[in-house]
Coordinates of C-alpha atoms in Angstrom, one line a residue:
X547 CA 5.8 87.8 -96.7
X548 CA 7.9 89.3 -93.3
X549 CA 11.6 89.8 -94.1
X550 CA 13.8 88.3 -91.4
X551 CA 16.1 90.1 -89.3
X552 CA 18.7 89.9 -86.4
X553 CA 17.7 91.3 -83.4
X554 CA 18.8 90.5 -80.4
X555 CA 23.3 91.6 -58.9
X556 CA 25.9 92.8 -58.1
X557 CA 24.6 92.3 -55.2
X558 CA 25.4 94.8 -52.7
X559 CA 25.5 92.8 -48.9
X560 CA 26.0 95.3 -46.1
X561 CA 27.0 94.1 -42.5
X562 CA 25.4 94.5 -39.8
X563 CA 27.6 94.6 -36.0
X564 CA 26.4 94.9 -33.0
X565 CA 27.7 96.3 -29.9
X566 CA 28.8 93.8 -27.1
X567 CA 26.9 93.9 -23.9
X568 CA 29.0 94.9 -20.6
X569 CA 30.1 92.4 -18.3
X570 CA 30.2 90.0 -21.3
X571 CA 33.5 88.8 -21.8
X572 CA 35.2 90.0 -24.8
X573 CA 35.3 87.9 -28.2
X574 CA 36.5 88.3 -31.5
X575 CA 34.2 90.8 -33.3
X576 CA 35.8 90.2 -36.6
X577 CA 33.2 90.3 -39.2
X578 CA 33.7 87.4 -42.2
X579 CA 33.0 88.6 -45.5
X580 CA 29.8 86.9 -46.7
X581 CA 30.0 84.1 -49.8
X582 CA 29.5 86.2 -53.0
X583 CA 27.2 84.3 -55.4
X584 CA 28.4 83.2 -58.6
X585 CA 27.3 82.4 -61.9
X586 CA 29.0 80.2 -64.2
X587 CA 28.9 81.1 -67.7
X588 CA 30.4 80.3 -71.4
X589 CA 30.3 81.9 -74.1
X590 CA 30.8 81.4 -78.3
X591 CA 31.4 83.4 -81.5
X592 CA 31.6 81.9 -84.8
X593 CA 33.2 85.1 -86.3
X594 CA 35.7 86.5 -83.9
X595 CA 35.2 90.2 -82.7
X596 CA 38.2 92.5 -84.5
X597 CA 39.6 93.2 -81.2
X598 CA 42.6 93.0 -80.3
X599 CA 41.9 92.2 -76.0
X600 CA 38.5 91.5 -74.5
X601 CA 37.5 91.3 -70.8
X602 CA 34.6 90.7 -69.0
X603 CA 33.1 92.3 -65.9
X604 CA 33.1 90.3 -62.5
X605 CA 32.9 92.1 -59.7
X606 CA 35.0 95.8 -59.6
X607 CA 37.5 93.7 -61.6
X608 CA 38.0 93.1 -65.8
X609 CA 39.9 89.9 -66.5
X610 CA 40.4 88.4 -69.9
X611 CA 37.5 86.8 -71.9
X612 CA 39.4 84.4 -74.2
X613 CA 36.8 83.3 -77.4
X614 CA 37.2 80.1 -79.0
X615 CA 35.9 80.7 -83.0
X616 CA 32.9 78.5 -82.9
X617 CA 33.5 76.8 -79.2
X618 CA 32.0 77.6 -76.2
X619 CA 34.8 78.8 -74.4
X620 CA 36.2 77.3 -71.3
X621 CA 33.3 77.7 -67.7
X622 CA 34.2 80.8 -66.1
X623 CA 32.3 82.7 -62.9
X624 CA 31.4 85.5 -62.4
X625 CA 29.6 87.2 -59.4
X626 CA 26.1 87.7 -59.6
X627 CA 24.6 91.1 -61.7
X628 CA 21.6 91.4 -64.0
X629 CA 23.6 91.8 -66.7
X630 CA 27.1 90.5 -68.5
X631 CA 29.5 92.9 -70.1
X632 CA 31.7 92.6 -72.4
X633 CA 35.1 95.9 -72.5
X634 CA 38.0 96.9 -74.5
X635 CA 41.2 97.6 -72.3
X636 CA 42.7 101.5 -72.9
X637 CA 44.5 104.2 -71.6
X638 CA 42.8 107.6 -70.3
X639 CA 43.9 110.9 -70.7
X640 CA 45.8 111.0 -67.2
X641 CA 47.6 107.8 -68.4
X642 CA 45.2 105.4 -65.8
X643 CA 43.4 102.2 -67.4
X644 CA 40.0 102.8 -68.6
X645 CA 37.9 100.3 -70.2
X646 CA 35.1 101.0 -73.2
X647 CA 32.3 98.9 -72.6
X648 CA 31.2 97.0 -76.7
X649 CA 28.8 94.2 -75.2
X650 CA 25.6 93.7 -73.0
X651 CA 22.8 91.5 -72.0
X652 CA 20.7 91.1 -69.4
X653 CA 20.7 87.8 -67.5
X654 CA 18.3 85.3 -67.2
X655 CA 17.1 85.8 -63.8
X656 CA 17.9 83.1 -61.3
X657 CA 20.3 81.7 -63.2
X658 CA 23.5 80.4 -62.1
X659 CA 24.9 78.7 -65.3
X660 CA 24.3 81.0 -68.8
X661 CA 25.6 80.5 -72.1
X662 CA 26.6 83.6 -74.0
X663 CA 26.3 83.7 -77.9
X664 CA 28.4 86.9 -78.8
X665 CA 28.5 88.5 -82.6
X666 CA 29.5 91.2 -83.9
X667 CA 27.1 93.3 -85.4
X668 CA 27.9 94.5 -89.0
X669 CA 26.3 98.0 -88.8
X670 CA 25.1 100.5 -85.5
X671 CA 22.3 102.1 -85.1
X672 CA 23.1 105.0 -82.2
X673 CA 22.3 103.7 -79.2
X674 CA 23.9 100.1 -79.8
X675 CA 26.7 98.6 -78.7
X676 CA 29.4 96.7 -81.4
X677 CA 28.8 93.2 -80.0
X678 CA 25.4 91.9 -79.7
X679 CA 25.0 89.2 -76.9
X680 CA 21.8 86.6 -76.1
X681 CA 21.8 84.6 -72.9
X682 CA 20.1 81.7 -72.2
X683 CA 19.9 79.8 -69.7
X684 CA 22.2 76.9 -69.7
X685 CA 21.3 74.6 -66.4
X686 CA 20.7 70.9 -67.3
X687 CA 17.7 70.7 -65.4
X688 CA 16.0 73.2 -68.3
X689 CA 18.0 71.9 -71.0
X690 CA 19.0 68.5 -70.2
X691 CA 21.7 65.5 -71.7
X692 CA 19.9 63.8 -75.3
X693 CA 18.0 67.4 -76.5
X694 CA 18.6 70.1 -78.9
X695 CA 17.7 73.7 -77.8
X696 CA 16.1 76.2 -80.9
X697 CA 16.7 79.5 -81.3
X698 CA 14.6 81.8 -83.4
X699 CA 16.7 84.9 -83.7
X700 CA 14.3 86.2 -86.9
X701 CA 11.4 88.1 -87.0
X702 CA 8.7 85.5 -87.8
X703 CA 7.3 82.6 -86.1
X704 CA 8.8 79.2 -87.6
X705 CA 7.6 75.9 -86.5
X706 CA 10.3 73.6 -86.1
X707 CA 9.8 69.4 -86.3
X708 CA 12.8 67.6 -84.4
X709 CA 12.5 63.8 -84.2
X710 CA 8.7 63.6 -83.7
X711 CA 8.0 67.1 -81.8
X712 CA 6.8 69.7 -83.9
X713 CA 7.0 73.3 -81.4
X714 CA 6.1 76.7 -82.8
X715 CA 8.9 79.2 -81.5
X716 CA 8.0 82.8 -81.6
X717 CA 10.8 85.4 -82.7
X718 CA 13.2 85.8 -79.7
X719 CA 12.6 82.8 -78.1
X720 CA 14.0 79.2 -77.6
X721 CA 12.3 76.1 -77.1
X722 CA 14.2 72.3 -75.8
X723 CA 13.5 69.5 -77.8
X724 CA 15.0 66.0 -76.6
X725 CA 15.0 63.2 -78.0
X726 CA 14.7 59.7 -76.8
X727 CA 16.9 56.3 -78.5
X728 CA 17.8 53.2 -77.4
X729 CA 20.9 54.1 -79.6
X730 CA 23.4 56.3 -77.9
X731 CA 23.9 58.4 -81.2
X732 CA 22.0 58.7 -84.8
X733 CA 20.4 60.8 -87.2
X734 CA 17.0 62.5 -86.4
X735 CA 15.2 64.5 -89.2
X736 CA 14.2 68.2 -88.8
X737 CA 12.2 70.3 -90.2
X738 CA 11.9 74.6 -90.3
X739 CA 8.6 76.2 -91.4
X740 CA 6.9 79.4 -91.3
X741 CA 4.4 79.7 -89.2
X742 CA 2.7 82.4 -91.4
X743 CA 2.2 80.0 -95.0
X744 CA 4.2 76.2 -93.7
X745 CA 6.6 77.3 -96.4
X746 CA 9.5 75.2 -95.8
X747 CA 12.9 76.8 -95.3
X748 CA 15.1 73.8 -94.0
X749 CA 15.3 70.4 -93.7
X750 CA 17.7 67.6 -93.5
X751 CA 19.1 65.3 -90.1
X752 CA 20.8 66.2 -87.5
X753 CA 23.6 64.3 -85.2
X754 CA 21.8 63.4 -81.9
X755 CA 24.2 62.0 -79.3
X756 CA 23.0 60.8 -75.9
X757 CA 25.4 62.4 -73.3
X758 CA 24.7 65.8 -76.1
X759 CA 23.4 69.1 -75.6
X760 CA 23.2 70.5 -79.4
X761 CA 21.7 74.6 -79.6
X762 CA 21.2 76.0 -83.1
X763 CA 20.7 79.3 -83.7
X764 CA 18.6 80.5 -86.6
X765 CA 19.3 83.2 -88.1
X766 CA 18.1 85.6 -91.0
X767 CA 19.5 86.2 -94.3
X768 CA 22.8 87.7 -95.0
X769 CA 22.3 90.3 -97.5
X770 CA 20.9 89.1 -101.2
X771 CA 20.4 86.2 -99.9
X772 CA 16.7 85.2 -100.0
X773 CA 14.1 86.1 -98.1
X774 CA 12.9 82.5 -97.1
X775 CA 16.4 81.6 -96.1
X776 CA 18.1 80.8 -92.8
X777 CA 21.6 81.2 -91.6
X778 CA 22.0 77.9 -89.0
X779 CA 24.8 77.9 -86.0
X780 CA 25.6 75.2 -84.0
X781 CA 26.7 75.3 -81.0
X782 CA 28.0 71.4 -79.2
X783 CA 28.5 70.1 -75.4
X784 CA 29.2 67.1 -75.0
X785 CA 29.0 65.6 -71.5
X786 CA 31.2 62.6 -71.2
X787 CA 29.8 59.8 -68.5
X788 CA 31.2 60.4 -65.7
X789 CA 34.3 57.5 -64.5
X790 CA 34.2 54.6 -63.0
X791 CA 35.2 54.5 -59.1
X792 CA 37.8 51.8 -58.7
X793 CA 36.7 48.9 -56.5
X794 CA 39.6 47.6 -53.8

C-alpha cells in the first residue's frame, strides 16, 4: 500500500488620456484612479509558524499578518493577484527594510473569497519555502451553509462518506458535501476509507450546524504512525443569522 504524504493579478491597469479637440471649452482632465479589484481572504494555522512577525503582500506594500492558532483570522483583503505571498521583515546591507519570502500559493482563478491554510514544513527540499500554503475558494456559492468541505492532502484516493453521501476524493482535491436536516444542529456520521482496498481508516460522528461551514483537512501520518492512519484538522466557520429589523 502506498504511504501517505503531505504535498502541498497584480492587475496593471493602464490609463489612456485623450487630447481635447480645439475650439471646445476646457474641461477637467484629471484622471481618476481606477478601482482595484480586491480579494477577501482568511488564514488558519494549526501550529504557529516559528517567526516573530509575518507580513503579507498587498500590491506594493507589506502588511502584518496576525494568525490565531487553529482558528481563522479576521477577514482581510488584498489586490487581485495570481498568488498569495508571506514575508518576514529584515534589514538590508544599507540599513533599508527588506522582505524575505517564506511562503506562497497560487490563488484559485477568479475567486473573490479565499481560505488559506498555513503550515510549517518540518524539512525543506532545495526549492521549497519554509511555509506551505493551501488556498481554496471560499464563496458561499461553492461552500454553502450546512456543508462540510473535505480536503485530501495525502497522495492516495480516499472514499469519504458523510451523512447519506459518499465521494471519492483524489489526492490534493476537495469535495463539499451538504447535509440537510430539520434540526438546527446534530451529529452526523462520517467514515473514511482507502479507495484502493476499502480499508476503513477513520469513523466517527461530526457535529453539524445548519448555519455552519466546516472544513476537514485529511493529512498524512507523522513519522512513527501507521501508514493507514490519518491526521485530521478542522476549521469551523459559523455564520450568525441576520438580526431582525426593528419595527417602527
